[in-house]
PDB file of C-alpha atoms in Angstrom:
ATOM      1  CA  GLY A   1       1.853   9.040 -11.705  1.00  0.00           C
ATOM      2  CA  SER A   2       1.457   6.262  -9.330  1.00  0.00           C
ATOM      3  CA  LEU A   3      -1.115   8.058  -7.585  1.00  0.00           C
ATOM      4  CA  THR A   4      -3.102   9.382 -10.250  1.00  0.00           C
ATOM      5  CA  LYS A   5      -2.633   7.647 -13.266  1.00  0.00           C
ATOM      6  CA  GLY A   6      -1.869   3.504 -11.411  1.00  0.00           C
ATOM      7  CA  LEU A   7      -4.295   4.464  -8.436  1.00  0.00           C
ATOM      8  CA  ASN A   8      -6.896   7.087  -9.989  1.00  0.00           C
ATOM      9  CA  LEU A   9      -6.976   8.283  -6.839  1.00  0.00           C
ATOM     10  CA  GLU A  10     -10.130  10.500  -5.797  1.00  0.00           C
ATOM     11  CA  PRO A  11     -10.661  12.759  -2.802  1.00  0.00           C
ATOM     12  CA  GLY A  12     -12.159  10.954   0.408  1.00  0.00           C
ATOM     13  CA  GLN A  13     -10.668   7.441  -0.566  1.00  0.00           C
ATOM     14  CA  THR A  14      -8.367   5.256   1.406  1.00  0.00           C
ATOM     15  CA  LEU A  15      -4.696   4.486   0.549  1.00  0.00           C
ATOM     16  CA  LEU A  16      -2.578   2.210   1.520  1.00  0.00           C
ATOM     17  CA  ILE A  17       1.540   3.058   1.252  1.00  0.00           C
ATOM     18  CA  ARG A  18       3.720  -0.308   1.886  1.00  0.00           C
ATOM     19  CA  GLY A  19       6.952   1.492   2.694  1.00  0.00           C
ATOM     20  CA  GLY A  20       6.037   4.639   3.946  1.00  0.00           C
ATOM     21  CA  THR A  21       8.818   5.938   5.787  1.00  0.00           C
ATOM     22  CA  SER A  22      10.772   5.715   2.453  1.00  0.00           C
ATOM     23  CA  THR A  23      11.387   8.918   0.642  1.00  0.00           C
ATOM     24  CA  VAL A  24       8.236   7.971  -2.067  1.00  0.00           C
ATOM     25  CA  GLY A  25       6.278   6.526   0.711  1.00  0.00           C
ATOM     26  CA  LEU A  26       6.468   9.926   2.589  1.00  0.00           C
ATOM     27  CA  SER A  27       5.857  12.117  -0.498  1.00  0.00           C
ATOM     28  CA  ALA A  28       3.480  10.260  -1.461  1.00  0.00           C
ATOM     29  CA  ALA A  29       1.554  10.345   2.141  1.00  0.00           C
ATOM     30  CA  THR A  30       1.652  13.968   1.748  1.00  0.00           C
ATOM     31  CA  MET A  31       0.180  14.676  -1.833  1.00  0.00           C
ATOM     32  CA  ALA A  32      -2.548  11.806  -0.939  1.00  0.00           C
ATOM     33  CA  LYS A  33      -3.474  13.917   2.007  1.00  0.00           C
ATOM     34  CA  GLU A  34      -3.380  17.259   0.000  1.00  0.00           C
ATOM     35  CA  MET A  35      -5.401  15.182  -2.957  1.00  0.00           C
ATOM     36  CA  GLY A  36      -8.001  14.480   0.110  1.00  0.00           C
ATOM     37  CA  ALA A  37      -7.341  10.736   0.776  1.00  0.00           C
ATOM     38  CA  THR A  38      -7.301   9.103   4.257  1.00  0.00           C
ATOM     39  CA  VAL A  39      -3.665   7.597   4.586  1.00  0.00           C
ATOM     40  CA  VAL A  40      -2.549   4.023   6.229  1.00  0.00           C
ATOM     41  CA  SER A  41       1.112   3.561   5.903  1.00  0.00           C
ATOM     42  CA  THR A  42       3.780   0.916   7.050  1.00  0.00           C
ATOM     43  CA  THR A  43       6.587   0.778   8.644  1.00  0.00           C
ATOM     44  CA  ARG A  44       9.160  -1.731   9.890  1.00  0.00           C
ATOM     45  CA  ARG A  45      10.405   0.106  12.835  1.00  0.00           C
ATOM     46  CA  PRO A  46       8.195   1.017  15.719  1.00  0.00           C
ATOM     47  CA  ASP A  47      10.010   3.818  16.337  1.00  0.00           C
ATOM     48  CA  ARG A  48       9.161   5.513  13.124  1.00  0.00           C
ATOM     49  CA  VAL A  49       5.778   5.659  13.737  1.00  0.00           C
ATOM     50  CA  GLU A  50       5.836   9.346  14.862  1.00  0.00           C
ATOM     51  CA  LEU A  51       7.618  10.163  11.706  1.00  0.00           C
ATOM     52  CA  LEU A  52       4.489   8.784   9.745  1.00  0.00           C
ATOM     53  CA  ARG A  53       2.290  10.813  11.508  1.00  0.00           C
ATOM     54  CA  GLU A  54       4.285  13.922  11.183  1.00  0.00           C
ATOM     55  CA  PHE A  55       3.826  13.510   7.204  1.00  0.00           C
ATOM     56  CA  GLY A  56      -0.301  13.507   7.749  1.00  0.00           C
ATOM     57  CA  VAL A  57      -0.575   9.732   7.683  1.00  0.00           C
ATOM     58  CA  ASP A  58      -3.580   8.803   9.895  1.00  0.00           C
ATOM     59  CA  HIS A  59      -3.143   5.399  10.548  1.00  0.00           C
ATOM     60  CA  PRO A  60       0.405   4.221  10.990  1.00  0.00           C
ATOM     61  CA  ILE A  61       1.457   0.514  10.906  1.00  0.00           C
ATOM     62  CA  VAL A  62       3.748  -1.463  12.125  1.00  0.00           C
ATOM     63  CA  ASP A  63       4.832  -3.859   9.584  1.00  0.00           C
ATOM     64  CA  ASP A  64       5.464  -7.383  10.144  1.00  0.00           C
ATOM     65  CA  GLY A  65       4.580  -8.733   6.859  1.00  0.00           C
ATOM     66  CA  ASP A  66       1.228  -9.890   7.596  1.00  0.00           C
ATOM     67  CA  ILE A  67      -0.921  -6.508   7.838  1.00  0.00           C
ATOM     68  CA  ALA A  68      -4.148  -7.212   5.804  1.00  0.00           C
ATOM     69  CA  SER A  69      -5.788  -7.789   9.077  1.00  0.00           C
ATOM     70  CA  GLN A  70      -4.870  -5.221  10.594  1.00  0.00           C
ATOM     71  CA  VAL A  71      -5.771  -3.085   7.883  1.00  0.00           C
ATOM     72  CA  ARG A  72      -9.145  -4.735   7.813  1.00  0.00           C
ATOM     73  CA  ASP A  73      -9.760  -3.945  11.489  1.00  0.00           C
ATOM     74  CA  VAL A  74      -9.673  -0.210  10.778  1.00  0.00           C
ATOM     75  CA  PHE A  75     -11.104  -0.717   7.158  1.00  0.00           C
ATOM     76  CA  GLY A  76     -13.835  -3.494   7.182  1.00  0.00           C
ATOM     77  CA  ALA A  77     -13.701  -3.851   3.380  1.00  0.00           C
ATOM     78  CA  GLY A  78     -10.186  -2.998   2.843  1.00  0.00           C
ATOM     79  CA  VAL A  79      -8.689   0.032   1.229  1.00  0.00           C
ATOM     80  CA  ASP A  80      -9.676   2.057  -1.782  1.00  0.00           C
ATOM     81  CA  ALA A  81      -5.925   1.867  -3.186  1.00  0.00           C
ATOM     82  CA  ALA A  82      -2.800   0.662  -2.444  1.00  0.00           C
ATOM     83  CA  LEU A  83       1.063   1.932  -2.961  1.00  0.00           C
ATOM     84  CA  GLU A  84       3.073  -1.087  -3.149  1.00  0.00           C
ATOM     85  CA  LEU A  85       6.701  -0.004  -2.843  1.00  0.00           C
ATOM     86  CA  VAL A  86       8.001  -2.959  -0.538  1.00  0.00           C
ATOM     87  CA  GLY A  87       8.261  -5.372  -3.591  1.00  0.00           C
ATOM     88  CA  ALA A  88       7.056  -8.645  -4.633  1.00  0.00           C
ATOM     89  CA  LYS A  89       7.782 -10.492  -1.153  1.00  0.00           C
ATOM     90  CA  THR A  90       4.676  -7.966   0.131  1.00  0.00           C
ATOM     91  CA  LEU A  91       2.492  -7.889  -2.867  1.00  0.00           C
ATOM     92  CA  ARG A  92       0.351 -10.644  -1.848  1.00  0.00           C
ATOM     93  CA  ASP A  93      -0.469  -9.444   1.392  1.00  0.00           C
ATOM     94  CA  THR A  94      -1.107  -5.523   0.026  1.00  0.00           C
ATOM     95  CA  LEU A  95      -3.374  -7.307  -2.515  1.00  0.00           C
ATOM     96  CA  ARG A  96      -5.801  -8.923   0.674  1.00  0.00           C
ATOM     97  CA  ALA A  97      -5.518  -5.571   2.337  1.00  0.00           C
ATOM     98  CA  THR A  98      -7.457  -4.188  -0.676  1.00  0.00           C
ATOM     99  CA  LYS A  99     -10.979  -3.938  -1.184  1.00  0.00           C
ATOM    100  CA  VAL A 100     -12.795  -5.310  -4.185  1.00  0.00           C
ATOM    101  CA  HIS A 101     -12.773  -2.939  -7.195  1.00  0.00           C
ATOM    102  CA  GLY A 102      -9.742  -1.285  -5.375  1.00  0.00           C
ATOM    103  CA  THR A 103      -6.475  -1.264  -6.935  1.00  0.00           C
ATOM    104  CA  VAL A 104      -2.994  -1.897  -6.379  1.00  0.00           C
ATOM    105  CA  CYS A 105      -0.138  -0.258  -7.969  1.00  0.00           C
ATOM    106  CA  PHE A 106       3.342  -1.470  -7.692  1.00  0.00           C
ATOM    107  CA  THR A 107       5.753   1.280  -8.033  1.00  0.00           C
ATOM    108  CA  GLY A 108       9.002   0.002  -6.274  1.00  0.00           C
ATOM    109  CA  ALA A 109      10.919  -2.677  -4.835  1.00  0.00           C
ATOM    110  CA  LEU A 110      12.815  -1.784  -1.548  1.00  0.00           C
ATOM    111  CA  SER A 111      13.019  -4.951  -0.953  1.00  0.00           C
ATOM    112  CA  ASP A 112      15.219  -5.383  -3.954  1.00  0.00           C
ATOM    113  CA  ASP A 113      12.518  -8.131  -4.828  1.00  0.00           C
ATOM    114  CA  TRP A 114      11.069  -8.025  -8.322  1.00  0.00           C
ATOM    115  CA  ILE A 115      10.151 -11.657  -9.312  1.00  0.00           C
ATOM    116  CA  ILE A 116       7.170 -13.477  -8.076  1.00  0.00           C
ATOM    117  CA  PRO A 117       8.365 -17.174  -8.869  1.00  0.00           C
ATOM    118  CA  ASP A 118       5.740 -18.984 -11.060  1.00  0.00           C
ATOM    119  CA  PHE A 119       3.231 -16.251 -10.851  1.00  0.00           C
ATOM    120  CA  ASN A 120      -0.344 -17.199 -11.922  1.00  0.00           C
ATOM    121  CA  PRO A 121      -2.547 -14.055 -11.669  1.00  0.00           C
ATOM    122  CA  LEU A 122      -5.878 -16.327 -11.295  1.00  0.00           C
ATOM    123  CA  GLY A 123      -4.708 -17.523  -8.013  1.00  0.00           C
ATOM    124  CA  PHE A 124      -2.327 -14.455  -6.529  1.00  0.00           C
ATOM    125  CA  ILE A 125      -5.044 -11.439  -7.376  1.00  0.00           C
ATOM    126  CA  PRO A 126      -7.631 -11.675  -5.326  1.00  0.00           C
ATOM    127  CA  PHE A 127     -11.356 -11.663  -6.827  1.00  0.00           C
ATOM    128  CA  GLY A 128     -12.329  -8.358  -8.392  1.00  0.00           C
ATOM    129  CA  THR A 129      -9.026  -6.505  -7.085  1.00  0.00           C
ATOM    130  CA  ARG A 130      -6.999  -4.497 -10.180  1.00  0.00           C
ATOM    131  CA  LEU A 131      -3.300  -4.639 -10.282  1.00  0.00           C
ATOM    132  CA  THR A 132      -1.578  -1.982 -12.059  1.00  0.00           C
ATOM    133  CA  ALA A 133       2.149  -0.994 -12.027  1.00  0.00           C
ATOM    134  CA  TYR A 134       3.746   2.546 -12.745  1.00  0.00           C
TER     135      TYR A 134
END
């Protein structure tokens, strides 16, 4: 549902999965590849990069909490879609990794951090980027 309803992922699009080595992240990578997407996925542990590749991830990234610049090094304008599984603490950076007219779907909180204190959508969500939840 997150890939289809939340992100409306289409063949040929780029997808960022934040929290990629979770079971949901690995499943999402497999499904997104079957849908024809190019997949970027994160892990906090360098020793799990190969696991991401085994699940079809095209561009594994070691997540240090600030990955937007790494994503934009590969995809200059950012990704078309992003699946946020880590939670509120990485959501802002995930939004910055997403292109104008791209969509981020907040689906999980592996960090157990669901709340964004003093949330102001006008200052938090980059211009032209969409935020959904599933």
